[in-house]
C-alpha positions as a LaTeX table, in Angstrom:
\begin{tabular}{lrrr}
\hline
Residue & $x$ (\AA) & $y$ (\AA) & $z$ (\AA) \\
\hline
Unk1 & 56.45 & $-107.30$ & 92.60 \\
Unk2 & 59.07 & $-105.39$ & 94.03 \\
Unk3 & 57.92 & $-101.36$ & 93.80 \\
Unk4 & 61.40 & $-100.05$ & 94.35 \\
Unk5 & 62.39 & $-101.38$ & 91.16 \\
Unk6 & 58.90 & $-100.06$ & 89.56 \\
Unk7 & 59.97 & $-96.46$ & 90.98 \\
Unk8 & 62.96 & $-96.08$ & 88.99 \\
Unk9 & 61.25 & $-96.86$ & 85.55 \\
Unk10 & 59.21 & $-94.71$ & 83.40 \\
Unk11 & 56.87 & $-95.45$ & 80.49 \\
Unk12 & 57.50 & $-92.80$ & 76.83 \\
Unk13 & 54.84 & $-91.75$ & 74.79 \\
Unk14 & 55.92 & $-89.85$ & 71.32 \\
Unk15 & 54.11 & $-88.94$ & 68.48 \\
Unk16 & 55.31 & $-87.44$ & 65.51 \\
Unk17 & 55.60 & $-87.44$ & 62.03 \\
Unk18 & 56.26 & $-90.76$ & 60.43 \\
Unk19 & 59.12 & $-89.48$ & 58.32 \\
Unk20 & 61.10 & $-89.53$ & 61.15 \\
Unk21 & 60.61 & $-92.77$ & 62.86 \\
Unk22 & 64.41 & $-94.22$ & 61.81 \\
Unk23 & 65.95 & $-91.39$ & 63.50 \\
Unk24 & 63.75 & $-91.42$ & 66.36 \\
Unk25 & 63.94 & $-95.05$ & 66.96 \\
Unk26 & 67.82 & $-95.02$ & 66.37 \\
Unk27 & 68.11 & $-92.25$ & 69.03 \\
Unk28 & 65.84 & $-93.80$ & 71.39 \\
Unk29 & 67.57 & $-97.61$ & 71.42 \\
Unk30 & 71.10 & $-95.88$ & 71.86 \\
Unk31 & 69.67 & $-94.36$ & 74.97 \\
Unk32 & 68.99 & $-97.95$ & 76.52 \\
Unk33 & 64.95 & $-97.78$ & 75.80 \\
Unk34 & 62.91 & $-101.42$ & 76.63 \\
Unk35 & 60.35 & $-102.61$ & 74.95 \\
Unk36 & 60.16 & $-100.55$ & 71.64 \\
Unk37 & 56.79 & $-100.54$ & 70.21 \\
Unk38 & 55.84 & $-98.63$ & 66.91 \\
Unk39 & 52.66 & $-97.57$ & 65.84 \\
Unk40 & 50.99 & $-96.07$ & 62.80 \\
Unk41 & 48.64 & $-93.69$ & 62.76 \\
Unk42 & 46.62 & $-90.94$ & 60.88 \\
Unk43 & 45.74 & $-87.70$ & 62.11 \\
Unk44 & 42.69 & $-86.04$ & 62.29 \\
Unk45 & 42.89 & $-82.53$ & 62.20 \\
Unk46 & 41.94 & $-80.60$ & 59.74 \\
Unk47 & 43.61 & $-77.33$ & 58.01 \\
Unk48 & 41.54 & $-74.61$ & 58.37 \\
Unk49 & 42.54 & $-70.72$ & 57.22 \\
Unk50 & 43.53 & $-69.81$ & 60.22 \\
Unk51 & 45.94 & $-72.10$ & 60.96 \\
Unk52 & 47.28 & $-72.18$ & 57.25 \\
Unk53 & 47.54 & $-68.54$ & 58.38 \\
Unk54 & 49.78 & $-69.53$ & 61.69 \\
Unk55 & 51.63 & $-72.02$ & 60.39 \\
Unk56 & 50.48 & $-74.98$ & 61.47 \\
Unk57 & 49.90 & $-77.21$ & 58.76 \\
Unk58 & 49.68 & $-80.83$ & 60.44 \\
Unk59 & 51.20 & $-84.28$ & 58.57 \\
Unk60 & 48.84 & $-86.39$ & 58.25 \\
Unk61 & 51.06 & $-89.76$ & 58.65 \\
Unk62 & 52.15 & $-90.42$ & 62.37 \\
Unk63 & 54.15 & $-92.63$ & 64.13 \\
Unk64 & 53.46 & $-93.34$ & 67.83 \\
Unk65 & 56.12 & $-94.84$ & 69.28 \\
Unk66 & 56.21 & $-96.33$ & 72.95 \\
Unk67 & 59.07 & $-97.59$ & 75.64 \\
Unk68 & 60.06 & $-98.30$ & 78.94 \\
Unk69 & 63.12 & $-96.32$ & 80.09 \\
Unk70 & 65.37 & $-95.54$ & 83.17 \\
Unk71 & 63.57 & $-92.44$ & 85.18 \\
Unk72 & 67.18 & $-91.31$ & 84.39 \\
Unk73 & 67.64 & $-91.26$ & 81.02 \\
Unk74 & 64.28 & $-89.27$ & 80.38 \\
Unk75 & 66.37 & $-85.75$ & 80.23 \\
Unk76 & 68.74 & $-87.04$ & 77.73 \\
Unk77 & 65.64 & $-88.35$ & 75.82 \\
Unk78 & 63.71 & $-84.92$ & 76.21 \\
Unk79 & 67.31 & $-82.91$ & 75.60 \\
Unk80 & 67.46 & $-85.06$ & 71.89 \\
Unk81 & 63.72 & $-84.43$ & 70.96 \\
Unk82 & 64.51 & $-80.50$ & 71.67 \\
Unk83 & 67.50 & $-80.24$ & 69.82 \\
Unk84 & 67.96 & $-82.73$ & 67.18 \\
Unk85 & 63.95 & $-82.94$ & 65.89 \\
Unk86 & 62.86 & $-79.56$ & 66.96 \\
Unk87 & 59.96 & $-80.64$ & 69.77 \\
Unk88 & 59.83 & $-77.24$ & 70.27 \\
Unk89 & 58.57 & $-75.86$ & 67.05 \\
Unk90 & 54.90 & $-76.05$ & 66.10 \\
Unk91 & 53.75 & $-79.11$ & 64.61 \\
Unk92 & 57.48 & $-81.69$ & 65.21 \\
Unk93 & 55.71 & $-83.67$ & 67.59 \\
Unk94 & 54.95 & $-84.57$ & 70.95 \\
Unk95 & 56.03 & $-86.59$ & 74.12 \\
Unk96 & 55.74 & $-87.44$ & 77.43 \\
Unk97 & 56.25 & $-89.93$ & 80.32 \\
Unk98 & 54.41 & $-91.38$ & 82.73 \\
Unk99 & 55.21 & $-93.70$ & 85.84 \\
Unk100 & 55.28 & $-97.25$ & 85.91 \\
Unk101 & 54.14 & $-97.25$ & 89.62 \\
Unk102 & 51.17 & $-95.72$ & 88.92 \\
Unk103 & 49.76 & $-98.16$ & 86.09 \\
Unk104 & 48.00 & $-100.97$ & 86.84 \\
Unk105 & 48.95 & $-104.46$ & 85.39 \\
\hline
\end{tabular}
């Protein structure tokens, strides 16, 4: 396999509530995203006092969604998560990337 081409891709990891997994995906696929995969999930945490107290009162429902992008495009990605869906607040979500070069197949 050629690793030059590897190099330039990166692999997106985002959880967050499932009430917004339209928008999300719509966002994502306009940014030229591969491989699209959706997953449900339920979290685990539960509300104690003091975070009732903080703020932080977690959704339950969660969608995991997954993709292969362009290392290129993961700034616009990042840039849309901050300021359309609020990443930056307590409890919107979360994301990251990680290479494809350093996965093993």
């Amino acid at each position: 396999m050629n690793n030059h081409l590897i190099d330039n891709v990166e692999y997106l990891i985002l959880i967050a509530g499932r009430k917004q997994k339209d928008a999300l995906l719509s966002k994502i696929c306009d940014i030229d995203c591969r491989i699209v995969n959706t997953i449900y999930g339920k979290g685990t945490v539960k509300c104690s006092y003091l975070m009732d107290m903080l703020g932080f009162v977690p959704e339950e429902n969660k969608v995991i969604i997954t993709c292969i992008l362009p290392k290129d495009k993961t700034d616009a990605i990042f840039k849309i998560l901050l300021n359309e869906f609020d990443f930056g607040r307590p409890n919107t979500g979360i994301a990251f990337t990680l290479p494809i070069l350093g996965m093993a197949f």
